[in-house]
Amino acid sequence: MIQENIITSPDTQRKNRIPPGQKLVDSFPVLHYNGIPKFNADKWTFRIWGLVEKERKFTFNEFTSLPHVKVFSDIHCVTGWSKLDNLWEGISTSEIVKLVNIKSEAKYVMIYCSDDYYTNLSFEDFFQPDVLFALKYNNEDISSEHGYPVRLVVPRLYLWKSAKWTTGFQFLAKDTPGFWESRGYHNHGDPWKQERYS
Ligand SMILES: Nc1nc2c(c(=O)[nH]1)N[C@H]1C(S)=C(S)[C@@H](COP(=O)(O)O)O[C@H]1N2
Ligand SMILES: [Mo]
């Protein structure tokens, strides 16, 4: 049998995989501030813009045809639940940025979604090897409530950074707070440091 190449998120290798103040769950709770946005494959686009030489826009077919990786990760939600052993499949952030020339001033990204949610990340967090724009969860298309067709997954930070229904991202020189980050959530969100609220 051919061994599949799966990127292992480092937190899954800890002896104790549950960060302080978290409880283990088996279910996969659904949380978002608004409704589930409608998806139309003919109209959907994924856009990369901001501090790049030339902005890029992908159709649904173009985006989903990019090379895929698989990532094994844990999930930690700031509301107090953690879920272990999740398998994601999609396009890694380091793969997608090969398609643009980033200007040297760029140090941050803002992720945008079709429900108007947005969240900010530094390059250091965005380009970790276990960060991806996921299309599949446990070998099936991501369900609508968890972000179909594309969801960013940032395994090392609280789940609010894992933007559902992603439609693109913008390169920025300055860090700017996202939707929850400007409403009292921590700017960074490391579950091991309990960076919950600011
Ligand atoms: N587009 C979008 N992404 C989002 C949100 C949202 O409201 N809209 N909520 C965030 C928050 S606060 C949480 S806790 C997680 C919940 O993800 P889940 O519903 O898959 O558990 O999604 C994050 N991503
Ligand atoms: Mo949340």
Tab-separated table of C-alpha atoms and ligand atoms in Angstrom:
chain	number	residue	atom	x	y	z
A	1	MET	CA	0.000	0.000	0.000
A	2	ILE	CA	1.199	3.509	-0.786
A	3	GLN	CA	1.524	5.627	2.327
A	4	GLU	CA	-0.361	8.881	1.846
A	5	ASN	CA	1.563	12.049	2.506
A	6	ILE	CA	-0.227	13.890	5.292
A	7	ILE	CA	1.036	17.056	6.985
A	8	THR	CA	0.747	16.597	10.737
A	9	SER	CA	-0.099	19.706	12.722
A	10	PRO	CA	2.494	19.775	15.550
A	11	ASP	CA	-0.063	20.245	18.362
A	12	THR	CA	-1.430	16.754	17.612
A	13	GLN	CA	1.921	15.361	18.823
A	14	ARG	CA	1.659	16.824	22.335
A	15	LYS	CA	1.268	14.411	25.234
A	16	ASN	CA	-1.684	16.460	26.478
A	17	ARG	CA	-3.596	17.676	23.445
A	18	ILE	CA	-6.247	19.681	25.329
A	19	PRO	CA	-5.230	23.335	25.970
A	20	PRO	CA	-6.033	24.936	29.353
A	21	GLY	CA	-9.702	25.762	29.912
A	22	GLN	CA	-10.903	23.528	27.040
A	23	LYS	CA	-13.197	20.444	27.115
A	24	LEU	CA	-13.013	17.571	24.669
A	25	VAL	CA	-16.079	17.014	22.431
A	26	ASP	CA	-16.955	14.384	19.836
A	27	SER	CA	-19.521	16.488	17.991
A	28	PHE	CA	-18.601	19.340	15.645
A	29	PRO	CA	-20.547	22.390	16.884
A	30	VAL	CA	-21.572	25.042	14.328
A	31	LEU	CA	-20.970	28.725	15.081
A	32	HIS	CA	-21.234	31.825	12.921
A	33	TYR	CA	-22.495	35.359	13.454
A	34	ASN	CA	-24.861	35.428	10.473
A	35	GLY	CA	-26.557	32.882	8.148
A	36	ILE	CA	-24.977	30.325	5.823
A	37	PRO	CA	-24.285	32.151	2.528
A	38	LYS	CA	-25.661	30.748	-0.739
A	39	PHE	CA	-23.115	29.168	-3.087
A	40	ASN	CA	-23.248	29.402	-6.888
A	41	ALA	CA	-20.328	27.636	-8.635
A	42	ASP	CA	-20.739	29.775	-11.790
A	43	LYS	CA	-20.438	33.046	-9.918
A	44	TRP	CA	-17.993	32.054	-7.179
A	45	THR	CA	-14.491	33.547	-7.374
A	46	PHE	CA	-11.423	33.482	-5.174
A	47	ARG	CA	-9.427	36.688	-5.245
A	48	ILE	CA	-5.903	37.572	-4.070
A	49	TRP	CA	-5.244	41.286	-3.924
A	50	GLY	CA	-3.626	44.111	-1.986
A	51	LEU	CA	0.170	44.378	-1.916
A	52	VAL	CA	0.873	42.107	-4.902
A	53	GLU	CA	2.398	42.995	-8.286
A	54	LYS	CA	-0.741	41.782	-10.039
A	55	GLU	CA	-3.964	40.647	-8.405
A	56	ARG	CA	-5.345	37.172	-9.216
A	57	LYS	CA	-8.858	35.867	-9.498
A	58	PHE	CA	-9.761	32.182	-9.769
A	59	THR	CA	-12.974	30.529	-10.884
A	60	PHE	CA	-14.267	27.606	-8.857
A	61	ASN	CA	-12.728	25.129	-11.323
A	62	GLU	CA	-9.387	26.908	-11.410
A	63	PHE	CA	-9.198	27.097	-7.645
A	64	THR	CA	-10.183	23.513	-6.916
A	65	SER	CA	-7.725	22.249	-9.595
A	66	LEU	CA	-4.703	23.641	-7.740
A	67	PRO	CA	-2.502	20.948	-6.090
A	68	HIS	CA	-3.941	19.539	-2.881
A	69	VAL	CA	-2.399	18.654	0.475
A	70	LYS	CA	-3.845	16.849	3.464
A	71	VAL	CA	-3.492	18.155	7.021
A	72	PHE	CA	-4.185	16.275	10.253
A	73	SER	CA	-5.101	18.689	13.058
A	74	ASP	CA	-6.898	19.379	16.306
A	75	ILE	CA	-9.558	22.099	16.649
A	76	HIS	CA	-9.845	24.514	19.585
A	77	CYS	CA	-12.806	26.878	19.841
A	78	VAL	CA	-12.626	29.905	22.155
A	79	THR	CA	-16.095	28.988	23.506
A	80	GLY	CA	-14.361	26.079	25.302
A	81	TRP	CA	-14.544	22.943	23.179
A	82	SER	CA	-11.741	21.045	21.473
A	83	LYS	CA	-12.058	18.313	18.856
A	84	LEU	CA	-9.183	15.973	18.024
A	85	ASP	CA	-8.177	14.032	14.894
A	86	ASN	CA	-9.497	16.117	12.020
A	87	LEU	CA	-8.392	15.490	8.446
A	88	TRP	CA	-8.490	18.406	6.023
A	89	GLU	CA	-7.730	18.486	2.302
A	90	GLY	CA	-7.204	21.530	0.145
A	91	ILE	CA	-4.721	24.106	-1.073
A	92	SER	CA	-1.912	25.134	1.249
A	93	THR	CA	-1.229	28.842	1.704
A	94	SER	CA	2.370	28.347	0.541
A	95	GLU	CA	1.082	26.762	-2.699
A	96	ILE	CA	-1.356	29.520	-3.547
A	97	VAL	CA	1.127	32.359	-3.022
A	98	LYS	CA	3.397	30.892	-5.695
A	99	LEU	CA	0.856	32.421	-8.091
A	100	VAL	CA	1.469	36.041	-7.041
A	101	ASN	CA	4.452	38.308	-6.473
A	102	ILE	CA	4.117	39.747	-3.004
A	103	LYS	CA	5.409	43.288	-2.495
A	104	SER	CA	8.123	43.619	0.131
A	105	GLU	CA	6.002	45.895	2.402
A	106	ALA	CA	3.397	43.151	2.888
A	107	LYS	CA	3.509	41.525	6.332
A	108	TYR	CA	-0.133	40.617	7.085
A	109	VAL	CA	-3.198	39.185	5.393
A	110	MET	CA	-6.899	39.784	5.811
A	111	ILE	CA	-9.121	36.842	4.915
A	112	TYR	CA	-12.562	37.602	3.429
A	113	CYS	CA	-15.710	35.477	3.229
A	114	SER	CA	-19.031	35.495	1.399
A	115	ASP	CA	-20.937	36.278	4.644
A	116	ASP	CA	-18.851	39.460	5.183
A	117	TYR	CA	-16.831	37.879	7.998
A	118	TYR	CA	-13.128	38.713	7.916
A	119	THR	CA	-10.133	37.848	10.050
A	120	ASN	CA	-6.482	38.970	10.208
A	121	LEU	CA	-3.267	36.943	10.318
A	122	SER	CA	0.444	37.720	10.326
A	123	PHE	CA	2.618	36.100	7.661
A	124	GLU	CA	4.152	33.950	10.388
A	125	ASP	CA	0.767	32.401	11.213
A	126	PHE	CA	-0.629	32.359	7.669
A	127	PHE	CA	2.372	30.558	6.151
A	128	GLN	CA	2.749	27.738	8.674
A	129	PRO	CA	2.886	24.450	6.739
A	130	ASP	CA	-0.362	23.183	8.330
A	131	VAL	CA	-2.452	26.165	7.140
A	132	LEU	CA	-4.672	25.508	4.130
A	133	PHE	CA	-7.768	26.565	2.229
A	134	ALA	CA	-9.692	23.360	2.858
A	135	LEU	CA	-12.186	21.846	0.432
A	136	LYS	CA	-12.634	18.530	2.223
A	137	TYR	CA	-13.133	17.435	5.791
A	138	ASN	CA	-12.593	13.765	6.685
A	139	ASN	CA	-12.483	12.906	2.956
A	140	GLU	CA	-15.805	14.536	2.050
A	141	ASP	CA	-16.690	17.987	0.744
A	142	ILE	CA	-16.871	20.393	3.694
A	143	SER	CA	-20.528	20.743	4.698
A	144	SER	CA	-22.341	24.052	4.123
A	145	GLU	CA	-22.483	24.907	7.825
A	146	HIS	CA	-18.727	24.330	8.212
A	147	GLY	CA	-17.772	26.466	5.219
A	148	TYR	CA	-18.500	24.881	1.809
A	149	PRO	CA	-16.902	25.257	-0.651
A	150	VAL	CA	-13.667	26.662	0.854
A	151	ARG	CA	-12.616	27.201	4.429
A	152	LEU	CA	-9.314	28.497	5.751
A	153	VAL	CA	-7.947	26.208	8.480
A	154	VAL	CA	-5.378	27.608	10.945
A	155	PRO	CA	-4.849	24.647	13.313
A	156	ARG	CA	-2.553	26.389	15.825
A	157	LEU	CA	-4.977	29.244	16.632
A	158	TYR	CA	-8.517	29.375	18.031
A	159	LEU	CA	-11.120	28.416	15.447
A	160	TRP	CA	-12.421	31.954	14.836
A	161	LYS	CA	-9.288	32.460	12.659
A	162	SER	CA	-10.437	29.537	10.470
A	163	ALA	CA	-12.703	31.569	8.199
A	164	LYS	CA	-15.585	29.672	6.575
A	165	TRP	CA	-16.916	30.364	3.019
A	166	THR	CA	-13.621	32.027	2.091
A	167	THR	CA	-13.572	34.127	-1.068
A	168	GLY	CA	-10.050	35.507	-0.975
A	169	PHE	CA	-7.454	37.426	0.923
A	170	GLN	CA	-5.645	40.750	0.839
A	171	PHE	CA	-1.971	41.457	1.512
A	172	LEU	CA	-1.409	44.331	3.941
A	173	ALA	CA	1.568	46.240	5.352
A	174	LYS	CA	-0.151	46.936	8.671
A	175	ASP	CA	-2.028	44.596	10.973
A	176	THR	CA	-5.741	45.488	11.079
A	177	PRO	CA	-8.230	43.732	13.369
A	178	GLY	CA	-10.861	41.457	11.787
A	179	PHE	CA	-14.543	41.028	12.657
A	180	TRP	CA	-14.112	39.423	16.093
A	181	GLU	CA	-10.697	40.951	16.724
A	182	SER	CA	-12.331	44.398	16.675
A	183	ARG	CA	-15.112	43.170	18.990
A	184	GLY	CA	-13.053	42.050	21.971
A	185	TYR	CA	-11.391	38.850	20.780
A	186	HIS	CA	-7.617	38.605	21.088
A	187	ASN	CA	-5.678	39.751	18.038
A	188	HIS	CA	-3.638	36.535	17.887
A	189	GLY	CA	-5.573	33.673	19.532
A	190	ASP	CA	-3.059	31.051	20.671
A	191	PRO	CA	-5.078	28.440	22.659
A	192	TRP	CA	-1.992	27.262	24.578
A	193	LYS	CA	-1.519	30.803	25.948
A	194	GLN	CA	-5.294	31.277	26.397
A	195	GLU	CA	-5.237	34.324	24.124
A	196	ARG	CA	-9.042	34.490	24.209
A	197	TYR	CA	-10.072	38.107	24.685
A	198	SER	CA	-8.216	41.402	24.694
B	1	LIG	N1	-17.263	33.156	7.346
B	1	LIG	C1	-17.278	32.970	8.656
B	1	LIG	N2	-16.302	32.213	9.195
B	1	LIG	C2	-16.292	31.992	10.517
B	1	LIG	C3	-17.269	32.566	11.360
B	1	LIG	C4	-18.288	33.350	10.764
B	1	LIG	O1	-19.190	33.895	11.425
B	1	LIG	N3	-18.259	33.518	9.409
B	1	LIG	N4	-17.201	32.354	12.716
B	1	LIG	C5	-15.909	31.970	13.263
B	1	LIG	C6	-16.063	31.504	14.622
B	1	LIG	S1	-16.280	32.682	15.825
B	1	LIG	C7	-15.969	30.181	14.949
B	1	LIG	S2	-15.990	29.713	16.569
B	1	LIG	C8	-15.795	29.143	13.905
B	1	LIG	C9	-16.793	28.023	14.065
B	1	LIG	O2	-16.569	27.050	13.085
B	1	LIG	P1	-17.530	25.785	12.984
B	1	LIG	O3	-18.937	26.307	12.784
B	1	LIG	O4	-17.040	24.978	11.840
B	1	LIG	O5	-17.424	25.052	14.292
B	1	LIG	O6	-15.915	29.670	12.608
B	1	LIG	C10	-15.233	30.886	12.411
B	1	LIG	N5	-15.295	31.223	11.016
B	2	MO	MO	-16.379	31.640	17.868
